[in-house]
CSV table of C-alpha atoms in Angstrom, one decimal:
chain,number,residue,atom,x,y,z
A,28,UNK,CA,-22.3,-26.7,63.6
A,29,UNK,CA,-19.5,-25.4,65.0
A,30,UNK,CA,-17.2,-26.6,61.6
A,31,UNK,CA,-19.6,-25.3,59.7
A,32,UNK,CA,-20.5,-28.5,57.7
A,33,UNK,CA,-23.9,-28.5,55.4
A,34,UNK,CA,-25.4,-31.2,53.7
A,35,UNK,CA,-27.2,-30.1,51.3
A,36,UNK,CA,-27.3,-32.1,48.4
A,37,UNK,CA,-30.5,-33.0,47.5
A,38,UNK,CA,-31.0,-37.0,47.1
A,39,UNK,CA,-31.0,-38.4,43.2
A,40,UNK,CA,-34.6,-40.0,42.4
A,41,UNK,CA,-34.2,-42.0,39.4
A,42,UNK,CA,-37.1,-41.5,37.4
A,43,UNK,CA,-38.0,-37.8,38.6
A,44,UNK,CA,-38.6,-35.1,35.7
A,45,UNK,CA,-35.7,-33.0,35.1
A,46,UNK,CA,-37.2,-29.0,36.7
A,47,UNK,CA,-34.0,-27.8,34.6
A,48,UNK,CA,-32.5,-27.9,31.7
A,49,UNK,CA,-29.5,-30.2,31.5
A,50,UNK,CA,-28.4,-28.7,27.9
A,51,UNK,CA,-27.9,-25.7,25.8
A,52,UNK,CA,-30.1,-25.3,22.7
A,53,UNK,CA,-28.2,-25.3,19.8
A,54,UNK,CA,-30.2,-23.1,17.6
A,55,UNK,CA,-30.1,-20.3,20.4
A,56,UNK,CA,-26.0,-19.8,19.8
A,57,UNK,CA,-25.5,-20.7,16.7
A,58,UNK,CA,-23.8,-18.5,14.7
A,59,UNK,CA,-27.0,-17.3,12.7
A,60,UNK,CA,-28.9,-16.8,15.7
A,61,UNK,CA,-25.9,-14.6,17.2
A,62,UNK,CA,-25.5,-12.6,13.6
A,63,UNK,CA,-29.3,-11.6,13.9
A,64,UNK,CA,-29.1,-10.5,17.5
A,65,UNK,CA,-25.7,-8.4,16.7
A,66,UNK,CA,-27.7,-6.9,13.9
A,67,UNK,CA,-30.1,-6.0,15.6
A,68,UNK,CA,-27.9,-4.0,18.1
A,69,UNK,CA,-27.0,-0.5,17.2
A,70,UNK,CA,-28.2,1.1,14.1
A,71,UNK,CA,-29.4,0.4,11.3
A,72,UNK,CA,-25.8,0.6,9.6
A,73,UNK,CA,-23.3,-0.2,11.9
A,74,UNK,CA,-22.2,-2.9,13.2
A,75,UNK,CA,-21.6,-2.7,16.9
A,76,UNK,CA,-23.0,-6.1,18.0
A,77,UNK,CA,-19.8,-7.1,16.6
A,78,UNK,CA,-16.2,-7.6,18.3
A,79,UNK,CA,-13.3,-7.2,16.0
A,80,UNK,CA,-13.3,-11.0,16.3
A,81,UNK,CA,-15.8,-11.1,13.7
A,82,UNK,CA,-14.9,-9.3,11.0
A,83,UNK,CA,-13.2,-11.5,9.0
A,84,UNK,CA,-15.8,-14.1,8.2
A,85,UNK,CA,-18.4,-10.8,8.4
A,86,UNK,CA,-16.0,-9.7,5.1
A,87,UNK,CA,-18.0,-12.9,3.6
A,88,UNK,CA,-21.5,-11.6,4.5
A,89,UNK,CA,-23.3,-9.7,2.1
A,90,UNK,CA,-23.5,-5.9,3.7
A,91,UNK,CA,-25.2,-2.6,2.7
A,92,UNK,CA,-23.0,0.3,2.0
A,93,UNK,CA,-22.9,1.7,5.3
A,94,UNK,CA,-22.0,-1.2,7.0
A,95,UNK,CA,-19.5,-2.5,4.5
A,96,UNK,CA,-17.8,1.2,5.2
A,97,UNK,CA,-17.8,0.2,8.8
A,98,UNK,CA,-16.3,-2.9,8.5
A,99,UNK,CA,-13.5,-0.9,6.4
A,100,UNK,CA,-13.1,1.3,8.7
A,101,UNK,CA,-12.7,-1.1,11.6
A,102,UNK,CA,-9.6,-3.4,10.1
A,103,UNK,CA,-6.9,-3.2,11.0
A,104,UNK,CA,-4.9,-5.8,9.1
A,105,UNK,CA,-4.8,-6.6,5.0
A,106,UNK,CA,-5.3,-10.3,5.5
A,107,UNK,CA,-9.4,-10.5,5.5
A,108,UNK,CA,-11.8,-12.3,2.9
A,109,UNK,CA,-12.2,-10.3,-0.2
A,110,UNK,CA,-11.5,-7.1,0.8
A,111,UNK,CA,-10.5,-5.9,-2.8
A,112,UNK,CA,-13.8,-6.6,-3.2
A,113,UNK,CA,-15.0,-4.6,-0.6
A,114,UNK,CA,-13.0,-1.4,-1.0
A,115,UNK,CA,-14.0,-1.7,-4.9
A,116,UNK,CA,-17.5,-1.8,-3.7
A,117,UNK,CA,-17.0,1.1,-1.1
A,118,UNK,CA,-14.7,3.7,-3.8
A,119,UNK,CA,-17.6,3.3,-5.6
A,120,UNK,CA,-20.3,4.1,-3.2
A,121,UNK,CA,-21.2,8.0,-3.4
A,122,UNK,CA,-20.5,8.4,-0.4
A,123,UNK,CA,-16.9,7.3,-0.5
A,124,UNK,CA,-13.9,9.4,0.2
A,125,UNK,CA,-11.7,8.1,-2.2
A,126,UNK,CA,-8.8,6.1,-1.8
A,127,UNK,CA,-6.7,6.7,1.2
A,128,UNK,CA,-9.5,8.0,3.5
A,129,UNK,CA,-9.2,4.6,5.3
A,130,UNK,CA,-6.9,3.0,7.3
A,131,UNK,CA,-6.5,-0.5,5.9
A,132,UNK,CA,-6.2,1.2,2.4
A,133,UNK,CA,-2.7,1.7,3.5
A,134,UNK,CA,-2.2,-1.7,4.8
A,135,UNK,CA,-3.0,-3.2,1.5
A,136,UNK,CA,-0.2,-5.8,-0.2
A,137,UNK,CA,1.6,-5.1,-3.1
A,138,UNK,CA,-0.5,-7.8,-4.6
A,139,UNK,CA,-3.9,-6.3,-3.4
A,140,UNK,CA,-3.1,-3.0,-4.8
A,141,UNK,CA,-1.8,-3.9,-8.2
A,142,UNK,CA,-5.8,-6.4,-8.3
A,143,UNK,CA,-6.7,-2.9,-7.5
A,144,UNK,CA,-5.1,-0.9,-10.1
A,145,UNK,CA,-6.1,-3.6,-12.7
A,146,UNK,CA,-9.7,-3.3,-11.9
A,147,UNK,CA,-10.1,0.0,-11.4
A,148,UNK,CA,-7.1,1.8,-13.7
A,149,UNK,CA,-8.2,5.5,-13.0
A,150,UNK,CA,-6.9,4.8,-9.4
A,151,UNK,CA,-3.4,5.4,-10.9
A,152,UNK,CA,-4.2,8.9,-11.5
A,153,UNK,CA,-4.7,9.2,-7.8
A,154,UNK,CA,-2.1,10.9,-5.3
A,155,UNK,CA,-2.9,8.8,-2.7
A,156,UNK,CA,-2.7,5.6,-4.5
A,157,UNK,CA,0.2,6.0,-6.1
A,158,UNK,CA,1.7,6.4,-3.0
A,159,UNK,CA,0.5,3.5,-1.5
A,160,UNK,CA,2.2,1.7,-4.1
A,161,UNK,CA,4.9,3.5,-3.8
A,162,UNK,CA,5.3,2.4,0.0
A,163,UNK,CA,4.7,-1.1,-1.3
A,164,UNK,CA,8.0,-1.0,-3.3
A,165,UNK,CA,10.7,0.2,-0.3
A,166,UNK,CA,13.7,-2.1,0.1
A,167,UNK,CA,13.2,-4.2,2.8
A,168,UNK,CA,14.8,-3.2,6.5
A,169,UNK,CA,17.5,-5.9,5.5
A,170,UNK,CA,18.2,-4.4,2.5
A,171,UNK,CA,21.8,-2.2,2.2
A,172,UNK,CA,20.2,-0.3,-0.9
A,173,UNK,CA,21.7,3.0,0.6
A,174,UNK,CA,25.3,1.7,0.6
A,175,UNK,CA,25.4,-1.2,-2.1
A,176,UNK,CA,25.0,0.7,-5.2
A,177,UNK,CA,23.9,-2.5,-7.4
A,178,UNK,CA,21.1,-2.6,-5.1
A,179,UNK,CA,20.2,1.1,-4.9
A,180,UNK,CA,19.4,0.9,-8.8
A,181,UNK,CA,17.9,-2.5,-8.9
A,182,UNK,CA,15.4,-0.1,-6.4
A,183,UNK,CA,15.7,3.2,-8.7
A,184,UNK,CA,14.5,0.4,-11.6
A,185,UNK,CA,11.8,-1.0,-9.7
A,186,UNK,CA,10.5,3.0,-9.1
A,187,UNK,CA,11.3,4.2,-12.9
A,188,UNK,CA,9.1,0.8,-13.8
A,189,UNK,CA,6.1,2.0,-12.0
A,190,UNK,CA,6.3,5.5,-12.6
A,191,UNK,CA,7.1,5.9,-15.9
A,192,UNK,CA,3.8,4.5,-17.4
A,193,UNK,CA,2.1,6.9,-14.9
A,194,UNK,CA,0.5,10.3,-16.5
A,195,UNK,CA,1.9,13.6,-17.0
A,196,UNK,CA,0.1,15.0,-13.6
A,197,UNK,CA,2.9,12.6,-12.0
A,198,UNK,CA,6.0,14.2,-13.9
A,199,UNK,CA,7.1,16.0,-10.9
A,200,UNK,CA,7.8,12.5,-9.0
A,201,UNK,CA,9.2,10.9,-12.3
A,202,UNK,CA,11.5,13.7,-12.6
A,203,UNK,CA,12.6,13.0,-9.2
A,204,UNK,CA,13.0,9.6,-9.9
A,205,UNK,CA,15.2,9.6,-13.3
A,206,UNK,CA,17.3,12.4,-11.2
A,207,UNK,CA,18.1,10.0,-8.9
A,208,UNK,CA,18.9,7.4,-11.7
A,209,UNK,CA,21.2,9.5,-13.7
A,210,UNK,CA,23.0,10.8,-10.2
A,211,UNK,CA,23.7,6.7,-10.0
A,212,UNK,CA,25.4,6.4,-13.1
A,213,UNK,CA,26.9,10.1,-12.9
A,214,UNK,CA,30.3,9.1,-11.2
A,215,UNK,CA,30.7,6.2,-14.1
A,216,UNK,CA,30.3,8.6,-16.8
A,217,UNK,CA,33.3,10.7,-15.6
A,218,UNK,CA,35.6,7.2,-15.5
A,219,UNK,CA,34.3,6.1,-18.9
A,220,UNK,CA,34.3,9.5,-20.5
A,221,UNK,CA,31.4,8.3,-22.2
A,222,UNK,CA,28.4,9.9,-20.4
A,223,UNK,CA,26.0,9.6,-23.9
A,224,UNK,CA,25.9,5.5,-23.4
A,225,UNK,CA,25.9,5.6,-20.1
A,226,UNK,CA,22.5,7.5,-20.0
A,227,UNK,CA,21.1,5.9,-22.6
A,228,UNK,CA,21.9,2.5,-20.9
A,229,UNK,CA,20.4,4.2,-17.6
A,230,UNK,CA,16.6,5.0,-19.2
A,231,UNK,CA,16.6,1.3,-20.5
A,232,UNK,CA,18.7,-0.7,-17.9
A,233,UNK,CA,16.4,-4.0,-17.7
A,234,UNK,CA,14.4,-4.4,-14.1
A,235,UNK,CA,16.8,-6.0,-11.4
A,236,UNK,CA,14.2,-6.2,-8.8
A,237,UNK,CA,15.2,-9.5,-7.1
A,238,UNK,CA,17.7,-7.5,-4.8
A,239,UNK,CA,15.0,-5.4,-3.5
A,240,UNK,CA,11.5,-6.5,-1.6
A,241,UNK,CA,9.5,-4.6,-4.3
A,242,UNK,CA,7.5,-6.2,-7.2
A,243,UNK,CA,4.9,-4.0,-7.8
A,244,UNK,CA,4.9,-3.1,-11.5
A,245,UNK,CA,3.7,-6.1,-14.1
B,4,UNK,CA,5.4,15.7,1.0
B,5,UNK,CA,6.4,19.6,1.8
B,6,UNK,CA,6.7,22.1,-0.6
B,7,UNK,CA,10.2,24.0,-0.7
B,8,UNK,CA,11.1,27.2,-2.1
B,9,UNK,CA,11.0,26.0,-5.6
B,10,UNK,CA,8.1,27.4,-7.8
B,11,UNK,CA,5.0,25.2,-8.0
B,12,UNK,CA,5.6,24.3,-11.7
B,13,UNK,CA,8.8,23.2,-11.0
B,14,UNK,CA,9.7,19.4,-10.8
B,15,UNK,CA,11.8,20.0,-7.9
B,16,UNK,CA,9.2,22.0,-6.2
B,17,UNK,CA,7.9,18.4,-4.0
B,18,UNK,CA,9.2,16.7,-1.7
B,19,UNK,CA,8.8,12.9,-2.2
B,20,UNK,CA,11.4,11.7,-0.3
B,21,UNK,CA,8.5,9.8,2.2
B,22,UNK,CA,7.3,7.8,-0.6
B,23,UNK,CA,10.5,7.4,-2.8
B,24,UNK,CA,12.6,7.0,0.4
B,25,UNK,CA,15.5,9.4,-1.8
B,26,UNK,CA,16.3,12.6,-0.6
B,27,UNK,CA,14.8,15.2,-2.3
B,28,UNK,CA,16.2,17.1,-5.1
B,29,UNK,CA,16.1,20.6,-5.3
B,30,UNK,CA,17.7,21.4,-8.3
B,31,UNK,CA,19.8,19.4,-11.6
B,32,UNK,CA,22.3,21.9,-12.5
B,33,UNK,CA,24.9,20.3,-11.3
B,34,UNK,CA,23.8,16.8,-12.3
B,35,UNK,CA,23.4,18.2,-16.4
B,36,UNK,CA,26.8,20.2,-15.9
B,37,UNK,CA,28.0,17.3,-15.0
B,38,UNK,CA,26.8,15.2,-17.8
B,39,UNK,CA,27.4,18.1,-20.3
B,40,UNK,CA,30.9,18.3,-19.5
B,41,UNK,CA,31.4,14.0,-20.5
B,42,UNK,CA,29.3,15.0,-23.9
B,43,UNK,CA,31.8,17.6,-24.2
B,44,UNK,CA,35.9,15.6,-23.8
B,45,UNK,CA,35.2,14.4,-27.4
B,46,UNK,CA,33.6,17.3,-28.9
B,47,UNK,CA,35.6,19.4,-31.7
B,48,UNK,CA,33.2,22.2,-31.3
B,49,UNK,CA,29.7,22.8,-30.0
B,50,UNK,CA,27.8,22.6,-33.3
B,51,UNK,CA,26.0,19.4,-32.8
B,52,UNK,CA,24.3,21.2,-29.7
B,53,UNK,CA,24.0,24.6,-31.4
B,54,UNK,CA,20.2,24.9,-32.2
């Protein structure tokens, strides 16, 4: 008593029933069994029975339009399951704020936004899109497209490829562009003294986009 | 974007240097004066641009 010692361990019968249970039930944690209880949490149409831990495979599962907005609205990465698919499904819904009102629409890949653009084209008539892609097409932080003029109009290409196809509400930004591509090719016209090639080789120089990260326009 | 002292209808009116990553243009004066004056070494007279 005075170490404090207990022996408590109750003797092993061999052949007494088991009072307890010795293992878990599979069917009670299985991943369906979890999805209805996290379902049933909340809401009707959101998804807070759900960590962040989930949403990628919950990309997979079929959701009404309320959820699927939540589950937009809750990534925070590109990389997920068809989630073209998704934000197709949600800029369609009503209730949608068009493109942009979402952070992940922001986050999409140059490759995710130009699936985007083919599917649904009338999203090139949208500020907020075009922007996106725009984003998409910066010259990587390695880049030295500000000093290495070579580079700086292998980028002004890449920009003049995407927004020249774009329509007239967008002249504003192409002007800016082709400003910016002349003002490349300005000093060389006073050196050649020939400024009327040199322009014309400037609106049809071919696209020299390997020296910049940007591959947006195909 | 920001809007400058430009008029609305005016190409140069938006700023886009956040999406373009180029500083914003407010005017191509210069830039055409420049180009004009390289149409205009060679040129006898100003009849071809005369309109």
């Amino acid at each position: 008593m005075q170490l404090g010692l207990s022996f408590h361990h109750e003797a092993e019968i061999e052949g007494a029933a088991d009072r307890f249970p010795s293992r878990l039930d599979p069917k009670l944690i299985s991943r369906d069994e979890l999805k209805k209880q996290a379902f049933s949490w909340g809401s009707r149409s959101d998804l807070s029975g759900f960590t962040d831990l989930a949403l990628d495979w919950l990309s997979q599962e079929t959701l009404d339009a309320d959820r699927r907005r939540v589950l937009l609205s809750r990534l925070t990465r590109p990389d997920v399951p068809k989630l073209v698919d998704l934000i197709l499904a949600d800029l369609k819904h009503k209730h949608s704020a068009g493109f942009g009102s979402l952070t992940v629409h922001n986050l999409l890949l140059q490759d995710q936004l130009r699936d985007l653009a083919k599917r649904e084209p009338n999203l090139l008539r949208q500020e907020a899109f075009v922007h996106a892609c725009l984003r998409r097409l910066h010259p990587g932080p390695e880049s030295e497209w500000r000093t290495d003029p070579e580079q700086k109009r292998a980028y002004l290409d890449l920009l003049w490829e995407f927004v020249e196809p774009l329509a007239p509400s967008f002249n504003a930004l192409k002007s800016q562009v082709l400003y910016h591509r002349l003002d490349t090719t300005a000093p060389r016209a006073s050196t050649t003294g020939n400024a009327s090639s040199v322009m014309s080789k400037s609106a049809h120089r071919p696209l020299r986009g390997a020296q910049v990260s940007g591959t947006l326009p195909q | 974007m920001t809007r400058s002292s430009a008029t609305a209808s005016s190409p140069w009116a938006t700023d886009y240097s956040s999406v373009t990553l180029l500083p914003a243009v407010t005017e191509d004066e210069s830039l055409v004066a420049d180009y004009l004056s390289q149409y205009f070494v060679d040129a006898k007279d100003f009849k071809p641009w005369d309109t």
